[in-house]
Amino acid sequence: MKKILLCFMAVAAMTMFYSCQQNDGKCYIEGTVVGEQYEGKRIFIVPIYGPKTAEYVDSMEITNGKFHFTKDFTKDTMQMYQILLDYHYRMGVQQLLIVGEPGHIQVTIDSISSARGTPQNDSLQAWKEMTEKHYQDYATYNRTVSMLRKEGMMEQADQMVQQGREIHLAYKRYSRRMADNLKEGVLHDFLKENFPLTYKRKMPDGSTKTFNADTNEEITE
């Protein structure tokens, strides 16, 4: 009984310690880089917005295929970051977009990179996987369209173009729904900025007109 009680107390202490780490306002990024050729190279975490000076950019040497960053955040200072290798060694390695938010983020840097572990980064990873699939499908449609046009099959090519547009529209709607479901936060703002419903264009006469982002048709008041 005494041993069971001691084990229970140890587990409880570990749980409390981990919980405190999760809620201490810090972002713990634990990363793995796939490939022995990157041993000893530097990896960087760079803010997407704002200055890219030494004050805001962190870096460290990859050791035993691992790296880590710790950053302090409040709700008002969370933002998007890129994790990327020294530019001499980036060929074939996917740069990684993450949300800097309190918690533990598990990162893998490879030909297809990933990040999981916090609410917004889990959602971001789902969006990235959807994005990769979308552009693979979209590229397949474009190759098929080119082949059909070379063979003089214009009607079939036009049909494929329309199907491709519908696929891209579905992807944009998926991204907007994710933003709406998030309601607020860094990822919400990022998706809203990249998938607006409308956009403005300055005309040759100096006026500004508003257009539907999906149809490119002018929106009149």
mmCIF file of C-alpha atoms in Angstrom:
data_model
loop_
_atom_site.group_PDB
_atom_site.id
_atom_site.type_symbol
_atom_site.label_atom_id
_atom_site.label_comp_id
_atom_site.label_asym_id
_atom_site.label_seq_id
_atom_site.Cartn_x
_atom_site.Cartn_y
_atom_site.Cartn_z
ATOM 1 C CA MET A 1 0.000 0.000 0.000
ATOM 2 C CA LYS A 2 2.838 2.347 0.906
ATOM 3 C CA LYS A 3 4.553 1.668 -2.436
ATOM 4 C CA ILE A 4 1.313 2.360 -4.312
ATOM 5 C CA LEU A 5 0.895 5.640 -2.428
ATOM 6 C CA LEU A 6 4.472 6.682 -3.229
ATOM 7 C CA CYS A 7 3.973 5.876 -6.918
ATOM 8 C CA PHE A 8 0.752 7.865 -6.946
ATOM 9 C CA MET A 9 2.479 10.857 -5.356
ATOM 10 C CA ALA A 10 5.331 10.666 -7.878
ATOM 11 C CA VAL A 11 2.922 10.565 -10.825
ATOM 12 C CA ALA A 12 0.933 13.455 -9.356
ATOM 13 C CA ALA A 13 4.105 15.508 -8.916
ATOM 14 C CA MET A 14 5.170 14.853 -12.514
ATOM 15 C CA THR A 15 1.692 15.787 -13.764
ATOM 16 C CA MET A 16 1.736 19.022 -11.779
ATOM 17 C CA PHE A 17 5.233 19.853 -13.073
ATOM 18 C CA TYR A 18 4.197 19.248 -16.679
ATOM 19 C CA SER A 19 0.993 21.229 -16.184
ATOM 20 C CA CYS A 20 2.967 24.164 -14.803
ATOM 21 C CA GLN A 21 5.291 24.039 -17.793
ATOM 22 C CA GLN A 22 2.305 24.024 -20.131
ATOM 23 C CA ASN A 23 0.857 27.124 -18.476
ATOM 24 C CA ASP A 24 3.959 29.171 -17.713
ATOM 25 C CA GLY A 25 3.501 31.337 -20.816
ATOM 26 C CA LYS A 26 6.514 29.817 -22.567
ATOM 27 C CA CYS A 27 6.689 28.084 -25.931
ATOM 28 C CA TYR A 28 8.927 25.011 -25.880
ATOM 29 C CA ILE A 29 9.905 23.907 -29.382
ATOM 30 C CA GLU A 30 11.553 20.487 -29.528
ATOM 31 C CA GLY A 31 12.787 19.615 -33.008
ATOM 32 C CA THR A 32 14.287 16.781 -35.014
ATOM 33 C CA VAL A 33 16.090 17.257 -38.335
ATOM 34 C CA VAL A 34 16.082 14.197 -40.598
ATOM 35 C CA GLY A 35 19.456 13.651 -42.287
ATOM 36 C CA GLU A 36 22.990 13.204 -40.948
ATOM 37 C CA GLN A 37 24.252 15.811 -43.421
ATOM 38 C CA TYR A 38 22.648 18.552 -41.286
ATOM 39 C CA GLU A 39 24.596 17.694 -38.143
ATOM 40 C CA GLY A 40 26.359 20.796 -36.836
ATOM 41 C CA LYS A 41 24.476 23.133 -39.180
ATOM 42 C CA ARG A 42 22.475 26.057 -37.870
ATOM 43 C CA ILE A 43 18.699 26.236 -37.782
ATOM 44 C CA PHE A 44 16.745 29.465 -37.380
ATOM 45 C CA ILE A 45 13.364 30.571 -36.053
ATOM 46 C CA VAL A 46 12.283 33.763 -37.810
ATOM 47 C CA PRO A 47 9.129 35.865 -37.251
ATOM 48 C CA ILE A 48 6.914 36.129 -40.321
ATOM 49 C CA TYR A 49 6.092 39.765 -39.605
ATOM 50 C CA GLY A 50 8.249 42.568 -38.288
ATOM 51 C CA PRO A 51 12.026 43.018 -38.297
ATOM 52 C CA LYS A 52 14.365 40.096 -39.024
ATOM 53 C CA THR A 53 17.224 41.393 -36.892
ATOM 54 C CA ALA A 54 19.297 39.480 -34.301
ATOM 55 C CA GLU A 55 16.980 40.821 -31.600
ATOM 56 C CA TYR A 56 14.040 38.880 -33.060
ATOM 57 C CA VAL A 57 15.705 35.925 -34.828
ATOM 58 C CA ASP A 58 17.024 32.963 -32.826
ATOM 59 C CA SER A 59 19.316 30.196 -34.073
ATOM 60 C CA MET A 60 21.150 27.182 -32.729
ATOM 61 C CA GLU A 61 23.379 24.354 -33.894
ATOM 62 C CA ILE A 62 21.807 21.000 -34.691
ATOM 63 C CA THR A 63 23.264 18.406 -32.313
ATOM 64 C CA ASN A 64 22.531 14.674 -32.600
ATOM 65 C CA GLY A 65 19.813 15.593 -35.067
ATOM 66 C CA LYS A 66 18.012 17.707 -32.451
ATOM 67 C CA PHE A 67 17.370 21.365 -31.683
ATOM 68 C CA HIS A 68 15.175 23.343 -29.299
ATOM 69 C CA PHE A 69 13.961 26.882 -28.774
ATOM 70 C CA THR A 70 12.211 28.433 -25.786
ATOM 71 C CA LYS A 71 10.279 31.674 -26.186
ATOM 72 C CA ASP A 72 8.108 33.732 -23.855
ATOM 73 C CA PHE A 73 4.675 34.748 -25.086
ATOM 74 C CA THR A 74 1.588 36.532 -23.917
ATOM 75 C CA LYS A 75 -1.709 36.548 -25.798
ATOM 76 C CA ASP A 76 -0.701 39.860 -27.395
ATOM 77 C CA THR A 77 2.801 38.782 -28.491
ATOM 78 C CA MET A 78 2.000 35.426 -30.128
ATOM 79 C CA GLN A 79 2.685 35.362 -33.862
ATOM 80 C CA MET A 80 3.669 33.190 -36.822
ATOM 81 C CA TYR A 81 7.236 31.954 -37.239
ATOM 82 C CA GLN A 82 9.230 30.060 -39.820
ATOM 83 C CA ILE A 83 11.744 27.404 -38.855
ATOM 84 C CA LEU A 84 14.406 26.984 -41.535
ATOM 85 C CA LEU A 85 17.931 25.769 -42.072
ATOM 86 C CA ASP A 86 20.922 27.899 -43.000
ATOM 87 C CA TYR A 87 20.276 28.970 -46.606
ATOM 88 C CA HIS A 88 23.272 26.957 -47.854
ATOM 89 C CA TYR A 89 21.512 23.701 -46.869
ATOM 90 C CA ARG A 90 17.823 24.281 -47.586
ATOM 91 C CA MET A 91 17.611 22.389 -50.874
ATOM 92 C CA GLY A 92 15.172 19.503 -50.483
ATOM 93 C CA VAL A 93 14.097 20.559 -46.992
ATOM 94 C CA GLN A 94 10.688 22.114 -46.394
ATOM 95 C CA GLN A 95 10.617 25.299 -44.379
ATOM 96 C CA LEU A 96 8.118 25.064 -41.539
ATOM 97 C CA LEU A 97 5.447 27.531 -40.530
ATOM 98 C CA ILE A 98 4.424 27.429 -36.855
ATOM 99 C CA VAL A 99 2.346 29.434 -34.419
ATOM 100 C CA GLY A 100 4.381 30.673 -31.474
ATOM 101 C CA GLU A 101 2.075 30.003 -28.543
ATOM 102 C CA PRO A 102 2.529 28.703 -24.978
ATOM 103 C CA GLY A 103 2.970 24.948 -24.720
ATOM 104 C CA HIS A 104 5.158 22.185 -26.133
ATOM 105 C CA ILE A 105 5.539 21.945 -29.911
ATOM 106 C CA GLN A 106 7.067 18.830 -31.476
ATOM 107 C CA VAL A 107 8.746 19.691 -34.798
ATOM 108 C CA THR A 108 10.165 17.506 -37.563
ATOM 109 C CA ILE A 109 12.235 19.110 -40.316
ATOM 110 C CA ASP A 110 12.405 16.965 -43.466
ATOM 111 C CA SER A 111 11.375 17.003 -47.124
ATOM 112 C CA ILE A 112 7.873 17.386 -45.673
ATOM 113 C CA SER A 113 8.086 19.140 -42.295
ATOM 114 C CA SER A 114 5.495 19.103 -39.527
ATOM 115 C CA ALA A 115 4.628 20.579 -36.131
ATOM 116 C CA ARG A 116 2.151 19.394 -33.511
ATOM 117 C CA GLY A 117 1.427 19.713 -29.818
ATOM 118 C CA THR A 118 -0.516 22.930 -29.214
ATOM 119 C CA PRO A 119 -4.093 23.764 -30.303
ATOM 120 C CA GLN A 120 -3.231 26.243 -33.045
ATOM 121 C CA ASN A 121 -0.296 24.191 -34.349
ATOM 122 C CA ASP A 122 -2.456 21.070 -34.534
ATOM 123 C CA SER A 123 -4.971 23.052 -36.614
ATOM 124 C CA LEU A 124 -2.174 24.547 -38.696
ATOM 125 C CA GLN A 125 -0.789 21.058 -39.395
ATOM 126 C CA ALA A 126 -4.235 19.891 -40.587
ATOM 127 C CA TRP A 127 -4.431 22.941 -42.864
ATOM 128 C CA LYS A 128 -0.909 22.335 -44.219
ATOM 129 C CA GLU A 129 -1.723 18.708 -45.041
ATOM 130 C CA MET A 130 -4.903 19.836 -46.796
ATOM 131 C CA THR A 131 -2.902 22.489 -48.667
ATOM 132 C CA GLU A 132 -0.281 19.985 -49.842
ATOM 133 C CA LYS A 133 -2.977 17.585 -51.081
ATOM 134 C CA HIS A 134 -4.815 20.413 -52.806
ATOM 135 C CA TYR A 135 -1.792 21.603 -54.756
ATOM 136 C CA GLN A 136 -0.869 18.045 -55.714
ATOM 137 C CA ASP A 137 -4.388 17.547 -57.110
ATOM 138 C CA TYR A 138 -4.318 20.975 -58.753
ATOM 139 C CA ALA A 139 -0.979 20.219 -60.423
ATOM 140 C CA THR A 140 -2.429 16.955 -61.778
ATOM 141 C CA TYR A 141 -5.347 18.860 -63.308
ATOM 142 C CA ASN A 142 -2.996 21.392 -64.900
ATOM 143 C CA ARG A 143 -0.853 18.639 -66.436
ATOM 144 C CA THR A 144 -3.972 16.957 -67.801
ATOM 145 C CA VAL A 145 -5.216 20.229 -69.267
ATOM 146 C CA SER A 146 -1.879 20.792 -71.023
ATOM 147 C CA MET A 147 -1.923 17.260 -72.438
ATOM 148 C CA LEU A 148 -5.496 17.633 -73.718
ATOM 149 C CA ARG A 149 -4.712 20.939 -75.406
ATOM 150 C CA LYS A 150 -1.659 19.466 -77.105
ATOM 151 C CA GLU A 151 -3.881 16.736 -78.483
ATOM 152 C CA GLY A 152 -6.426 19.297 -79.691
ATOM 153 C CA MET A 153 -9.112 18.203 -77.221
ATOM 154 C CA MET A 154 -10.166 21.751 -76.319
ATOM 155 C CA GLU A 155 -13.637 20.975 -74.998
ATOM 156 C CA GLN A 156 -12.314 18.366 -72.566
ATOM 157 C CA ALA A 157 -9.517 20.745 -71.552
ATOM 158 C CA ASP A 158 -12.034 23.489 -70.778
ATOM 159 C CA GLN A 159 -14.033 21.055 -68.656
ATOM 160 C CA MET A 160 -10.931 20.154 -66.697
ATOM 161 C CA VAL A 161 -10.119 23.846 -66.187
ATOM 162 C CA GLN A 162 -13.567 24.354 -64.688
ATOM 163 C CA GLN A 163 -13.143 21.325 -62.431
ATOM 164 C CA GLY A 164 -9.790 22.681 -61.294
ATOM 165 C CA ARG A 165 -11.394 26.018 -60.415
ATOM 166 C CA GLU A 166 -14.046 24.250 -58.368
ATOM 167 C CA ILE A 167 -11.359 22.283 -56.495
ATOM 168 C CA HIS A 168 -9.477 25.500 -55.724
ATOM 169 C CA LEU A 169 -12.677 27.197 -54.572
ATOM 170 C CA ALA A 170 -13.437 24.264 -52.252
ATOM 171 C CA TYR A 171 -9.946 24.608 -50.773
ATOM 172 C CA LYS A 172 -10.455 28.335 -50.139
ATOM 173 C CA ARG A 173 -13.794 27.634 -48.470
ATOM 174 C CA TYR A 174 -12.180 24.966 -46.275
ATOM 175 C CA SER A 175 -9.559 27.511 -45.167
ATOM 176 C CA ARG A 176 -12.219 30.119 -44.397
ATOM 177 C CA ARG A 177 -14.295 27.630 -42.398
ATOM 178 C CA MET A 178 -11.239 26.756 -40.336
ATOM 179 C CA ALA A 179 -10.683 30.453 -39.598
ATOM 180 C CA ASP A 180 -14.344 30.864 -38.594
ATOM 181 C CA ASN A 181 -14.174 27.805 -36.333
ATOM 182 C CA LEU A 182 -11.057 29.160 -34.618
ATOM 183 C CA LYS A 183 -12.903 32.444 -33.976
ATOM 184 C CA GLU A 184 -9.721 34.270 -32.887
ATOM 185 C CA GLY A 185 -5.984 33.921 -32.538
ATOM 186 C CA VAL A 186 -2.856 34.003 -34.662
ATOM 187 C CA LEU A 187 -3.902 31.225 -37.057
ATOM 188 C CA HIS A 188 -7.387 32.737 -37.410
ATOM 189 C CA ASP A 189 -5.857 36.065 -38.458
ATOM 190 C CA PHE A 190 -3.375 34.372 -40.812
ATOM 191 C CA LEU A 191 -6.123 32.455 -42.648
ATOM 192 C CA LYS A 192 -8.420 35.482 -42.799
ATOM 193 C CA GLU A 193 -5.616 37.547 -44.317
ATOM 194 C CA ASN A 194 -4.715 34.915 -46.924
ATOM 195 C CA PHE A 195 -8.260 33.903 -47.887
ATOM 196 C CA PRO A 196 -10.336 37.106 -47.959
ATOM 197 C CA LEU A 197 -13.828 37.209 -49.448
ATOM 198 C CA THR A 198 -13.034 40.417 -51.314
ATOM 199 C CA TYR A 199 -10.070 42.449 -52.488
ATOM 200 C CA LYS A 200 -9.527 46.010 -53.689
ATOM 201 C CA ARG A 201 -7.859 47.107 -56.911
ATOM 202 C CA LYS A 202 -6.727 50.586 -57.884
ATOM 203 C CA MET A 203 -7.988 51.507 -61.339
ATOM 204 C CA PRO A 204 -6.145 53.550 -64.029
ATOM 205 C CA ASP A 205 -8.308 56.605 -63.273
ATOM 206 C CA GLY A 206 -7.163 56.552 -59.637
ATOM 207 C CA SER A 207 -10.372 55.122 -58.219
ATOM 208 C CA THR A 208 -10.487 51.964 -56.109
ATOM 209 C CA LYS A 209 -12.932 49.156 -56.787
ATOM 210 C CA THR A 210 -13.868 46.091 -54.738
ATOM 211 C CA PHE A 211 -13.946 42.612 -56.301
ATOM 212 C CA ASN A 212 -15.187 39.182 -55.235
ATOM 213 C CA ALA A 213 -12.078 37.119 -54.398
ATOM 214 C CA ASP A 214 -13.610 33.924 -55.826
ATOM 215 C CA THR A 215 -15.168 35.176 -59.074
ATOM 216 C CA ASN A 216 -13.076 38.355 -59.641
ATOM 217 C CA GLU A 217 -16.324 40.162 -60.388
ATOM 218 C CA GLU A 218 -16.713 43.775 -59.305
ATOM 219 C CA ILE A 219 -18.872 44.373 -56.255
ATOM 220 C CA THR A 220 -21.019 47.440 -56.682
ATOM 221 C CA GLU A 221 -22.619 49.304 -53.810
#
